[in-house]
mmCIF file of C-alpha atoms in Angstrom:
data_model
loop_
_atom_site.group_PDB
_atom_site.id
_atom_site.type_symbol
_atom_site.label_atom_id
_atom_site.label_comp_id
_atom_site.label_asym_id
_atom_site.label_seq_id
_atom_site.Cartn_x
_atom_site.Cartn_y
_atom_site.Cartn_z
ATOM 1 C CA UNK Z 1 -240.652 49.902 -151.552
ATOM 2 C CA UNK Z 2 -239.394 51.930 -154.483
ATOM 3 C CA UNK Z 3 -242.926 52.164 -155.840
ATOM 4 C CA UNK Z 4 -244.204 53.289 -152.431
ATOM 5 C CA UNK Z 5 -241.556 56.000 -152.303
ATOM 6 C CA UNK Z 6 -242.296 57.123 -155.840
ATOM 7 C CA UNK Z 7 -245.993 57.415 -155.040
ATOM 8 C CA UNK Z 8 -245.174 59.986 -152.371
ATOM 9 C CA UNK Z 9 -244.749 63.467 -153.762
ATOM 10 C CA UNK Z 10 -241.877 64.182 -151.408
ATOM 11 C CA UNK Z 11 -240.531 60.658 -151.144
ATOM 12 C CA UNK Z 12 -237.060 61.997 -151.950
ATOM 13 C CA UNK Z 13 -236.902 63.394 -148.432
ATOM 14 C CA UNK Z 14 -236.736 59.860 -147.058
ATOM 15 C CA UNK Z 15 -233.847 59.095 -149.385
ATOM 16 C CA UNK Z 16 -232.010 62.181 -148.150
ATOM 17 C CA UNK Z 17 -232.623 61.213 -144.528
ATOM 18 C CA UNK Z 18 -231.503 57.628 -145.131
ATOM 19 C CA UNK Z 19 -228.314 58.717 -146.888
ATOM 20 C CA UNK Z 20 -227.601 61.287 -144.168
ATOM 21 C CA UNK Z 21 -228.120 58.674 -141.466
ATOM 22 C CA UNK Z 22 -225.854 56.200 -143.198
ATOM 23 C CA UNK Z 23 -223.230 58.904 -143.687
ATOM 24 C CA UNK Z 24 -223.380 59.838 -140.017
ATOM 25 C CA UNK Z 25 -222.850 56.212 -139.006
ATOM 26 C CA UNK Z 26 -219.974 55.905 -141.465
ATOM 27 C CA UNK Z 27 -218.315 59.084 -140.203
ATOM 28 C CA UNK Z 28 -218.577 57.951 -136.608
ATOM 29 C CA UNK Z 29 -217.154 54.566 -137.555
ATOM 30 C CA UNK Z 30 -214.210 56.275 -139.260
ATOM 31 C CA UNK Z 31 -213.708 58.497 -136.237
ATOM 32 C CA UNK Z 32 -213.806 55.491 -133.942
ATOM 33 C CA UNK Z 33 -211.314 53.651 -136.116
ATOM 34 C CA UNK Z 34 -208.880 56.536 -136.365
ATOM 35 C CA UNK Z 35 -209.155 58.246 -133.039
ATOM 36 C CA UNK Z 36 -211.692 57.130 -130.461
ATOM 37 C CA UNK Z 37 -210.208 53.694 -129.850
ATOM 38 C CA UNK Z 38 -206.632 54.972 -129.501
ATOM 39 C CA UNK Z 39 -204.980 55.106 -126.091
ATOM 40 C CA UNK Z 40 -203.926 58.711 -126.676
ATOM 41 C CA UNK Z 41 -207.501 59.912 -127.082
ATOM 42 C CA UNK Z 42 -208.768 57.937 -124.095
ATOM 43 C CA UNK Z 43 -205.992 59.158 -121.830
ATOM 44 C CA UNK Z 44 -206.535 62.774 -122.921
ATOM 45 C CA UNK Z 45 -210.242 62.428 -122.309
ATOM 46 C CA UNK Z 46 -209.653 60.931 -118.863
ATOM 47 C CA UNK Z 47 -207.207 63.746 -118.084
ATOM 48 C CA UNK Z 48 -209.729 66.388 -119.080
ATOM 49 C CA UNK Z 49 -212.443 64.826 -116.966
ATOM 50 C CA UNK Z 50 -210.102 64.498 -113.993
ATOM 51 C CA UNK Z 51 -208.979 68.120 -114.219
ATOM 52 C CA UNK Z 52 -212.536 69.264 -114.680
ATOM 53 C CA UNK Z 53 -213.685 67.447 -111.546
ATOM 54 C CA UNK Z 54 -210.718 68.804 -109.624
ATOM 55 C CA UNK Z 55 -211.469 72.324 -110.803
ATOM 56 C CA UNK Z 56 -215.136 72.032 -109.881
ATOM 57 C CA UNK Z 57 -214.189 70.744 -106.430
ATOM 58 C CA UNK Z 58 -211.733 73.613 -105.963
ATOM 59 C CA UNK Z 59 -214.305 76.170 -107.049
ATOM 60 C CA UNK Z 60 -216.883 74.675 -104.713
ATOM 61 C CA UNK Z 61 -214.364 74.656 -101.890
ATOM 62 C CA UNK Z 62 -213.329 78.261 -102.462
ATOM 63 C CA UNK Z 63 -216.945 79.446 -102.556
ATOM 64 C CA UNK Z 64 -217.689 77.575 -99.311
ATOM 65 C CA UNK Z 65 -214.622 79.004 -97.618
ATOM 66 C CA UNK Z 66 -215.424 82.552 -98.772
ATOM 67 C CA UNK Z 67 -218.972 82.266 -97.431
ATOM 68 C CA UNK Z 68 -217.626 80.807 -94.188
ATOM 69 C CA UNK Z 69 -215.041 83.578 -93.882
ATOM 70 C CA UNK Z 70 -217.763 86.156 -94.442
ATOM 71 C CA UNK Z 71 -219.902 84.647 -91.688
ATOM 72 C CA UNK Z 72 -217.082 84.553 -89.142
ATOM 73 C CA UNK Z 73 -215.213 87.728 -89.945
ATOM 74 C CA UNK Z 74 -213.961 88.196 -86.394
ATOM 75 C CA UNK Z 75 -211.651 85.193 -86.326
ATOM 76 C CA UNK Z 76 -208.670 85.412 -88.650
ATOM 77 C CA UNK Z 77 -207.769 81.738 -88.497
ATOM 78 C CA UNK Z 78 -207.446 81.453 -92.305
ATOM 79 C CA UNK Z 79 -204.364 83.253 -93.515
ATOM 80 C CA UNK Z 80 -204.588 85.247 -96.737
ATOM 81 C CA UNK Z 81 -201.761 83.184 -98.206
ATOM 82 C CA UNK Z 82 -203.888 80.025 -98.390
ATOM 83 C CA UNK Z 83 -206.469 81.731 -100.629
ATOM 84 C CA UNK Z 84 -203.757 82.949 -103.001
ATOM 85 C CA UNK Z 85 -202.174 79.498 -103.088
ATOM 86 C CA UNK Z 86 -205.603 78.018 -103.831
ATOM 87 C CA UNK Z 87 -206.046 80.533 -106.641
ATOM 88 C CA UNK Z 88 -202.654 79.574 -108.034
ATOM 89 C CA UNK Z 89 -203.581 75.898 -107.858
ATOM 90 C CA UNK Z 90 -206.821 76.603 -109.700
ATOM 91 C CA UNK Z 91 -204.899 78.497 -112.369
ATOM 92 C CA UNK Z 92 -202.531 75.585 -112.770
ATOM 93 C CA UNK Z 93 -205.411 73.121 -113.110
ATOM 94 C CA UNK Z 94 -207.169 75.418 -115.584
ATOM 95 C CA UNK Z 95 -204.009 75.708 -117.657
ATOM 96 C CA UNK Z 96 -203.594 71.938 -117.614
ATOM 97 C CA UNK Z 97 -207.219 71.575 -118.673
ATOM 98 C CA UNK Z 98 -206.759 73.973 -121.574
ATOM 99 C CA UNK Z 99 -203.589 72.220 -122.672
ATOM 100 C CA UNK Z 100 -205.296 68.844 -122.601
ATOM 101 C CA UNK Z 101 -208.267 70.245 -124.559
ATOM 102 C CA UNK Z 102 -205.910 71.637 -127.161
ATOM 103 C CA UNK Z 103 -204.141 68.317 -127.500
ATOM 104 C CA UNK Z 104 -207.481 66.583 -127.839
ATOM 105 C CA UNK Z 105 -208.499 68.939 -130.665
ATOM 106 C CA UNK Z 106 -205.189 68.310 -132.377
ATOM 107 C CA UNK Z 107 -205.566 64.555 -131.990
ATOM 108 C CA UNK Z 108 -208.937 64.694 -133.734
ATOM 109 C CA UNK Z 109 -207.528 66.532 -136.761
ATOM 110 C CA UNK Z 110 -206.602 63.384 -138.640
ATOM 111 C CA UNK Z 111 -210.030 61.795 -138.442
ATOM 112 C CA UNK Z 112 -211.577 65.201 -139.029
ATOM 113 C CA UNK Z 113 -209.904 65.480 -142.413
ATOM 114 C CA UNK Z 114 -211.069 62.025 -143.509
ATOM 115 C CA UNK Z 115 -214.604 62.686 -142.266
ATOM 116 C CA UNK Z 116 -214.664 66.017 -144.089
ATOM 117 C CA UNK Z 117 -213.630 64.262 -147.307
ATOM 118 C CA UNK Z 118 -216.411 61.689 -146.899
ATOM 119 C CA UNK Z 119 -218.979 64.412 -146.228
ATOM 120 C CA UNK Z 120 -217.793 66.337 -149.270
ATOM 121 C CA UNK Z 121 -218.236 63.308 -151.517
ATOM 122 C CA UNK Z 122 -221.669 62.486 -150.100
ATOM 123 C CA UNK Z 123 -222.808 66.080 -150.447
ATOM 124 C CA UNK Z 124 -221.687 66.115 -154.053
ATOM 125 C CA UNK Z 125 -223.560 62.888 -154.691
ATOM 126 C CA UNK Z 126 -226.759 64.217 -153.112
ATOM 127 C CA UNK Z 127 -226.416 67.464 -155.006
ATOM 128 C CA UNK Z 128 -226.187 65.670 -158.304
ATOM 129 C CA UNK Z 129 -229.198 63.528 -157.447
ATOM 130 C CA UNK Z 130 -231.551 66.195 -156.111
ATOM 131 C CA UNK Z 131 -230.368 69.465 -157.585
ATOM 132 C CA UNK Z 132 -233.062 71.826 -158.789
ATOM 133 C CA UNK Z 133 -236.032 70.211 -157.088
ATOM 134 C CA UNK Z 134 -237.829 70.469 -153.777
ATOM 135 C CA UNK Z 135 -237.388 67.347 -151.683
ATOM 136 C CA UNK Z 136 -239.759 68.443 -148.903
ATOM 137 C CA UNK Z 137 -242.297 71.076 -147.949
ATOM 138 C CA UNK Z 138 -241.523 73.278 -144.998
ATOM 139 C CA UNK Z 139 -244.463 73.920 -142.656
ATOM 140 C CA UNK Z 140 -243.253 77.471 -142.135
ATOM 141 C CA UNK Z 141 -241.697 80.262 -144.182
ATOM 142 C CA UNK Z 142 -238.099 80.664 -143.049
ATOM 143 C CA UNK Z 143 -236.386 83.999 -142.592
ATOM 144 C CA UNK Z 144 -234.519 85.318 -145.671
ATOM 145 C CA UNK Z 145 -231.132 84.294 -144.278
ATOM 146 C CA UNK Z 146 -232.251 80.682 -143.891
ATOM 147 C CA UNK Z 147 -234.048 80.780 -147.238
ATOM 148 C CA UNK Z 148 -230.680 81.072 -148.947
ATOM 149 C CA UNK Z 149 -230.031 77.525 -147.844
ATOM 150 C CA UNK Z 150 -233.572 76.153 -147.820
ATOM 151 C CA UNK Z 151 -234.460 77.471 -151.296
ATOM 152 C CA UNK Z 152 -231.048 76.915 -152.903
ATOM 153 C CA UNK Z 153 -231.287 75.922 -156.556
ATOM 154 C CA UNK Z 154 -235.085 75.576 -156.569
ATOM 155 C CA UNK Z 155 -237.047 77.383 -159.249
ATOM 156 C CA UNK Z 156 -239.976 79.564 -158.258
ATOM 157 C CA UNK Z 157 -240.654 81.851 -155.339
ATOM 158 C CA UNK Z 158 -242.426 79.583 -152.862
ATOM 159 C CA UNK Z 159 -240.434 80.019 -149.618
ATOM 160 C CA UNK Z 160 -241.755 76.772 -148.200
ATOM 161 C CA UNK Z 161 -240.072 74.627 -150.844
ATOM 162 C CA UNK Z 162 -237.219 72.805 -149.143
ATOM 163 C CA UNK Z 163 -234.015 71.971 -150.961
ATOM 164 C CA UNK Z 164 -231.789 68.986 -150.289
ATOM 165 C CA UNK Z 165 -229.168 71.214 -148.686
ATOM 166 C CA UNK Z 166 -231.372 72.358 -145.826
ATOM 167 C CA UNK Z 167 -232.766 68.911 -145.165
ATOM 168 C CA UNK Z 168 -229.271 67.430 -145.239
ATOM 169 C CA UNK Z 169 -228.138 70.097 -142.793
ATOM 170 C CA UNK Z 170 -230.962 69.272 -140.379
ATOM 171 C CA UNK Z 171 -230.263 65.553 -140.675
ATOM 172 C CA UNK Z 172 -226.534 65.981 -140.148
ATOM 173 C CA UNK Z 173 -226.839 68.046 -137.028
ATOM 174 C CA UNK Z 174 -229.587 66.053 -135.346
ATOM 175 C CA UNK Z 175 -228.447 62.548 -136.283
ATOM 176 C CA UNK Z 176 -224.715 63.012 -135.777
ATOM 177 C CA UNK Z 177 -225.035 64.816 -132.471
ATOM 178 C CA UNK Z 178 -227.292 62.178 -131.015
ATOM 179 C CA UNK Z 179 -225.230 59.330 -132.434
ATOM 180 C CA UNK Z 180 -222.138 60.730 -130.788
ATOM 181 C CA UNK Z 181 -224.014 61.108 -127.539
ATOM 182 C CA UNK Z 182 -225.422 57.599 -127.747
ATOM 183 C CA UNK Z 183 -222.073 55.939 -128.406
ATOM 184 C CA UNK Z 184 -220.224 58.109 -125.928
ATOM 185 C CA UNK Z 185 -218.087 59.788 -128.568
ATOM 186 C CA UNK Z 186 -219.257 63.287 -127.723
ATOM 187 C CA UNK Z 187 -216.371 65.560 -126.724
ATOM 188 C CA UNK Z 188 -216.080 66.213 -122.974
ATOM 189 C CA UNK Z 189 -218.030 69.239 -121.853
ATOM 190 C CA UNK Z 190 -214.996 70.488 -119.989
ATOM 191 C CA UNK Z 191 -213.039 70.602 -123.253
ATOM 192 C CA UNK Z 192 -215.618 72.841 -124.833
ATOM 193 C CA UNK Z 193 -215.901 74.985 -121.706
ATOM 194 C CA UNK Z 194 -212.124 75.346 -121.467
ATOM 195 C CA UNK Z 195 -212.280 77.000 -124.863
ATOM 196 C CA UNK Z 196 -208.756 75.895 -125.701
ATOM 197 C CA UNK Z 197 -208.993 74.719 -129.264
ATOM 198 C CA UNK Z 198 -206.035 74.647 -131.552
ATOM 199 C CA UNK Z 199 -205.362 78.375 -131.442
ATOM 200 C CA UNK Z 200 -206.138 79.647 -127.960
ATOM 201 C CA UNK Z 201 -206.099 83.290 -127.017
ATOM 202 C CA UNK Z 202 -203.301 84.257 -124.659
ATOM 203 C CA UNK Z 203 -204.181 83.871 -121.016
ATOM 204 C CA UNK Z 204 -204.428 87.356 -119.516
ATOM 205 C CA UNK Z 205 -203.889 86.017 -115.997
ATOM 206 C CA UNK Z 206 -200.407 84.734 -116.829
ATOM 207 C CA UNK Z 207 -197.794 87.528 -116.570
ATOM 208 C CA UNK F 1 -216.135 57.325 -110.725
ATOM 209 C CA UNK F 2 -217.220 54.672 -108.221
ATOM 210 C CA UNK F 3 -219.636 51.809 -108.026
ATOM 211 C CA UNK F 4 -220.525 50.047 -104.798
ATOM 212 C CA UNK F 5 -222.338 46.778 -104.571
ATOM 213 C CA UNK F 6 -224.602 46.462 -101.585
ATOM 214 C CA UNK F 7 -226.561 43.260 -101.448
ATOM 215 C CA UNK F 8 -229.006 43.085 -104.249
ATOM 216 C CA UNK F 9 -228.908 46.736 -105.162
ATOM 217 C CA UNK F 10 -226.103 48.351 -107.059
ATOM 218 C CA UNK F 11 -225.520 51.956 -106.133
ATOM 219 C CA UNK F 12 -223.706 53.555 -108.933
ATOM 220 C CA UNK F 13 -222.168 56.954 -108.905
ATOM 221 C CA UNK F 14 -220.367 57.662 -112.058
ATOM 222 C CA UNK F 15 -219.243 60.665 -113.983
ATOM 223 C CA UNK F 16 -219.639 59.039 -117.374
ATOM 224 C CA UNK F 17 -222.518 59.237 -119.772
ATOM 225 C CA UNK F 18 -225.558 57.002 -119.857
ATOM 226 C CA UNK F 19 -223.983 54.303 -122.008
ATOM 227 C CA UNK F 20 -221.266 53.747 -119.401
ATOM 228 C CA UNK F 21 -223.886 53.628 -116.679
ATOM 229 C CA UNK F 22 -225.709 50.970 -118.652
ATOM 230 C CA UNK F 23 -222.513 48.913 -118.922
ATOM 231 C CA UNK F 24 -221.888 49.154 -115.202
ATOM 232 C CA UNK F 25 -225.499 48.177 -114.445
ATOM 233 C CA UNK F 26 -224.954 45.059 -116.509
ATOM 234 C CA UNK F 27 -221.747 44.276 -114.591
ATOM 235 C CA UNK F 28 -223.539 44.795 -111.296
ATOM 236 C CA UNK F 29 -226.408 42.584 -112.433
ATOM 237 C CA UNK F 30 -223.894 39.873 -113.281
ATOM 238 C CA UNK F 31 -222.249 40.246 -109.873
ATOM 239 C CA UNK F 32 -225.650 40.116 -108.173
ATOM 240 C CA UNK F 33 -226.388 36.863 -109.948
ATOM 241 C CA UNK F 34 -223.171 35.355 -108.652
ATOM 242 C CA UNK F 35 -223.895 36.651 -105.162
ATOM 243 C CA UNK F 36 -227.405 35.161 -105.344
ATOM 244 C CA UNK F 37 -225.776 31.797 -106.066
ATOM 245 C CA UNK F 38 -223.893 32.160 -102.787
ATOM 246 C CA UNK F 39 -226.983 33.050 -100.785
ATOM 247 C CA UNK F 40 -228.995 30.083 -102.142
ATOM 248 C CA UNK F 41 -227.139 27.660 -99.916
ATOM 249 C CA UNK F 42 -223.900 27.055 -101.753
ATOM 250 C CA UNK F 43 -220.856 27.391 -99.482
ATOM 251 C CA UNK F 44 -218.560 30.316 -100.273
ATOM 252 C CA UNK F 45 -215.820 28.061 -101.622
ATOM 253 C CA UNK F 46 -218.253 26.410 -103.998
ATOM 254 C CA UNK F 47 -219.554 29.817 -105.029
ATOM 255 C CA UNK F 48 -215.994 30.944 -105.769
ATOM 256 C CA UNK F 49 -215.361 27.735 -107.684
ATOM 257 C CA UNK F 50 -218.618 28.296 -109.528
ATOM 258 C CA UNK F 51 -217.422 31.773 -110.447
ATOM 259 C CA UNK F 52 -214.117 30.473 -111.712
ATOM 260 C CA UNK F 53 -215.548 27.545 -113.614
ATOM 261 C CA UNK F 54 -218.396 29.713 -114.992
ATOM 262 C CA UNK F 55 -220.915 26.874 -114.771
ATOM 263 C CA UNK F 56 -224.275 27.291 -116.441
ATOM 264 C CA UNK F 57 -226.711 28.805 -113.953
ATOM 265 C CA UNK F 58 -229.798 26.867 -112.925
ATOM 266 C CA UNK F 59 -233.191 28.028 -114.140
ATOM 267 C CA UNK F 60 -234.007 29.485 -110.697
ATOM 268 C CA UNK F 61 -230.795 31.525 -110.741
ATOM 269 C CA UNK F 62 -231.393 32.730 -114.306
ATOM 270 C CA UNK F 63 -234.912 33.810 -113.336
ATOM 271 C CA UNK F 64 -233.412 35.574 -110.345
ATOM 272 C CA UNK F 65 -230.857 37.357 -112.510
ATOM 273 C CA UNK F 66 -233.558 38.359 -114.984
ATOM 274 C CA UNK F 67 -235.646 39.731 -112.149
ATOM 275 C CA UNK F 68 -232.573 41.542 -110.874
ATOM 276 C CA UNK F 69 -231.938 43.055 -114.309
ATOM 277 C CA UNK F 70 -235.563 44.120 -114.599
ATOM 278 C CA UNK F 71 -235.377 45.639 -111.147
ATOM 279 C CA UNK F 72 -232.189 47.460 -112.106
ATOM 280 C CA UNK F 73 -233.854 48.687 -115.300
ATOM 281 C CA UNK F 74 -236.847 49.942 -113.373
ATOM 282 C CA UNK F 75 -234.673 51.531 -110.720
ATOM 283 C CA UNK F 76 -232.615 53.217 -113.468
ATOM 284 C CA UNK F 77 -235.769 54.686 -114.971
ATOM 285 C CA UNK F 78 -237.198 55.550 -111.567
ATOM 286 C CA UNK F 79 -233.977 57.354 -110.758
ATOM 287 C CA UNK F 80 -234.786 60.004 -113.348
ATOM 288 C CA UNK F 81 -237.895 60.882 -111.386
ATOM 289 C CA UNK F 82 -236.481 60.458 -107.880
ATOM 290 C CA UNK F 83 -235.724 63.752 -106.115
ATOM 291 C CA UNK F 84 -233.676 61.821 -103.517
ATOM 292 C CA UNK F 85 -231.276 60.391 -106.110
ATOM 293 C CA UNK F 86 -227.778 61.830 -106.189
ATOM 294 C CA UNK F 87 -226.876 63.556 -109.427
ATOM 295 C CA UNK F 88 -223.535 64.216 -111.002
ATOM 296 C CA UNK F 89 -223.324 67.252 -113.298
ATOM 297 C CA UNK F 90 -222.675 65.175 -116.406
ATOM 298 C CA UNK F 91 -225.452 62.743 -115.560
ATOM 299 C CA UNK F 92 -228.004 65.519 -115.134
ATOM 300 C CA UNK F 93 -226.933 67.272 -118.321
ATOM 301 C CA UNK F 94 -227.167 63.974 -120.213
ATOM 302 C CA UNK F 95 -230.660 63.397 -118.838
ATOM 303 C CA UNK F 96 -231.695 66.906 -119.869
ATOM 304 C CA UNK F 97 -230.214 66.333 -123.330
ATOM 305 C CA UNK F 98 -232.201 63.166 -123.930
ATOM 306 C CA UNK F 99 -235.388 64.656 -122.535
ATOM 307 C CA UNK F 100 -235.023 67.490 -125.023
ATOM 308 C CA UNK F 101 -234.452 65.073 -127.901
ATOM 309 C CA UNK F 102 -237.564 63.090 -127.014
ATOM 310 C CA UNK F 103 -239.581 66.297 -126.731
ATOM 311 C CA UNK F 104 -238.254 67.547 -130.061
ATOM 312 C CA UNK F 105 -239.141 64.318 -131.815
ATOM 313 C CA UNK F 106 -242.565 64.066 -130.194
ATOM 314 C CA UNK F 107 -243.489 67.672 -130.920
ATOM 315 C CA UNK F 108 -242.255 67.395 -134.488
ATOM 316 C CA UNK F 109 -244.308 64.272 -135.117
ATOM 317 C CA UNK F 110 -247.391 65.844 -133.534
ATOM 318 C CA UNK F 111 -247.014 69.233 -135.230
ATOM 319 C CA UNK F 112 -246.563 67.530 -138.576
ATOM 320 C CA UNK F 113 -249.474 65.115 -138.149
ATOM 321 C CA UNK F 114 -252.123 67.705 -137.146
ATOM 322 C CA UNK F 115 -250.656 69.741 -139.081
ATOM 323 C CA UNK F 116 -249.618 72.933 -137.384
ATOM 324 C CA UNK F 117 -248.343 75.413 -139.933
ATOM 325 C CA UNK F 118 -246.493 78.633 -139.309
ATOM 326 C CA UNK F 119 -243.379 79.876 -137.586
ATOM 327 C CA UNK F 120 -245.329 80.677 -134.410
ATOM 328 C CA UNK F 121 -245.405 76.964 -133.600
ATOM 329 C CA UNK F 122 -241.633 76.989 -133.433
ATOM 330 C CA UNK F 123 -241.930 79.452 -130.571
ATOM 331 C CA UNK F 124 -244.452 77.151 -128.900
ATOM 332 C CA UNK F 125 -242.068 74.229 -129.167
ATOM 333 C CA UNK F 126 -239.227 76.264 -127.686
ATOM 334 C CA UNK F 127 -241.459 77.355 -124.815
ATOM 335 C CA UNK F 128 -242.635 73.797 -124.147
ATOM 336 C CA UNK F 129 -239.152 72.361 -124.330
ATOM 337 C CA UNK F 130 -237.616 74.978 -122.060
ATOM 338 C CA UNK F 131 -240.507 74.909 -119.617
ATOM 339 C CA UNK F 132 -240.481 71.136 -119.375
ATOM 340 C CA UNK F 133 -236.764 71.001 -118.672
ATOM 341 C CA UNK F 134 -237.081 73.750 -116.067
ATOM 342 C CA UNK F 135 -239.976 71.996 -114.331
ATOM 343 C CA UNK F 136 -238.017 68.750 -114.428
ATOM 344 C CA UNK F 137 -234.914 69.934 -112.665
ATOM 345 C CA UNK F 138 -236.448 72.650 -110.481
ATOM 346 C CA UNK F 139 -239.634 70.995 -109.275
ATOM 347 C CA UNK F 140 -239.318 67.254 -109.884
ATOM 348 C CA UNK F 141 -235.663 66.746 -108.983
ATOM 349 C CA UNK F 142 -235.522 69.850 -106.767
ATOM 350 C CA UNK F 143 -231.838 70.400 -107.441
ATOM 351 C CA UNK F 144 -229.827 73.532 -106.810
ATOM 352 C CA UNK F 145 -228.996 74.755 -110.293
ATOM 353 C CA UNK F 146 -225.879 76.562 -109.025
ATOM 354 C CA UNK F 147 -224.287 73.184 -108.361
ATOM 355 C CA UNK F 148 -224.786 72.228 -112.000
ATOM 356 C CA UNK F 149 -223.637 75.314 -113.838
ATOM 357 C CA UNK F 150 -226.675 77.530 -113.366
ATOM 358 C CA UNK F 151 -229.922 77.891 -115.278
ATOM 359 C CA UNK F 152 -228.083 78.728 -118.491
ATOM 360 C CA UNK F 153 -226.104 75.515 -118.656
ATOM 361 C CA UNK F 154 -229.132 73.388 -117.858
ATOM 362 C CA UNK F 155 -231.549 75.144 -120.178
ATOM 363 C CA UNK F 156 -229.269 75.250 -123.182
ATOM 364 C CA UNK F 157 -228.078 71.647 -122.963
ATOM 365 C CA UNK F 158 -229.179 69.759 -126.064
ATOM 366 C CA UNK F 159 -231.171 72.722 -127.322
ATOM 367 C CA UNK F 160 -229.728 72.988 -130.819
ATOM 368 C CA UNK F 161 -229.815 69.260 -131.534
ATOM 369 C CA UNK F 162 -233.398 68.987 -130.308
ATOM 370 C CA UNK F 163 -234.394 72.029 -132.362
ATOM 371 C CA UNK F 164 -232.989 70.535 -135.557
ATOM 372 C CA UNK F 165 -234.587 67.184 -134.728
ATOM 373 C CA UNK F 166 -237.899 68.972 -134.193
ATOM 374 C CA UNK F 167 -237.637 70.803 -137.539
ATOM 375 C CA UNK F 168 -236.629 67.603 -139.310
ATOM 376 C CA UNK F 169 -239.476 65.487 -137.942
ATOM 377 C CA UNK F 170 -242.018 68.289 -138.392
ATOM 378 C CA UNK F 171 -240.973 68.841 -142.014
ATOM 379 C CA UNK F 172 -240.856 65.135 -142.849
ATOM 380 C CA UNK F 173 -244.249 64.241 -141.420
ATOM 381 C CA UNK F 174 -245.865 67.353 -142.878
ATOM 382 C CA UNK F 175 -244.425 66.663 -146.340
ATOM 383 C CA UNK F 176 -245.155 62.946 -146.400
ATOM 384 C CA UNK F 177 -248.597 62.900 -144.800
ATOM 385 C CA UNK F 178 -250.242 66.001 -146.241
ATOM 386 C CA UNK F 179 -248.939 66.043 -149.829
#
């Protein structure tokens, strides 16, 4: 196999992909060990999903009631107070959702630090192995901003020469994202949509 | 999240991702096998005892369970093309994500094998990927996009990951096959 790889001009690209894939699996395993299997993470995730479903149901209900109220404007059977109470309920659920998202982000800090350390070591290893040479040939000339990464450390002016950094970046994003999706470790969409994070902006609706 | 078992067919409505759906299909297939044991002439008490003792199923029952699993597999795949199927937001977004990944990989392999060279083919991939997803949810599934977060949420789901997967596969095949 080594001879087959060496016969290929850009056989190093397969090595980069293999190491990136193995690193992605290792990082997900570390994340699973440190955070995904804990009760705290699972309960936070369930809370976020529950609040998200509740919020979606409330939004759907309020849109239906507003369209119904518009159609039957003569009858004033629905007092104005109920709509304000519904809005307050939605605000409360949204706040709970943001709080849960923030706690989830905080809970993932520990594994995030370990994963970052692993990625740093692997990147250093790859850099030492493949520095200064093109590991692949790009089938297009990237824009100058991307060329800073794709042509990093490579002699010459051919923009289609691909450095390890760019290939590693492509591998990391594509493999890790899909691995997380496949194993169910992807963060809840509601957490990302809530936009809480560790340092949320102050809620302008709260006086 | 709910799963109802009706006869031989498991109707599953769940808010979790595909891997959870797969687990629940397996559980339903197992339950269907046990129910089939009841319908094959064993009295209910014996069926319950059979459940508790976990006796080895006969060859006819194992063939029935295999057929049931195959049917569930086919129905799971057919569900992605069934406009009458009920869709949860997360389920649809997951389906769109995986469709994009498959498209990205396929286009990358094809672009690299031909080879197609030039940045213009990136635009073609983006157009194909977006158009395919739009045709899928608008014309095949015939869903109301407002119920699922609008066109934006559906069209951007999985876009970045599929784009990087496309670039990766395109670059790899082009480099390895043509140099």
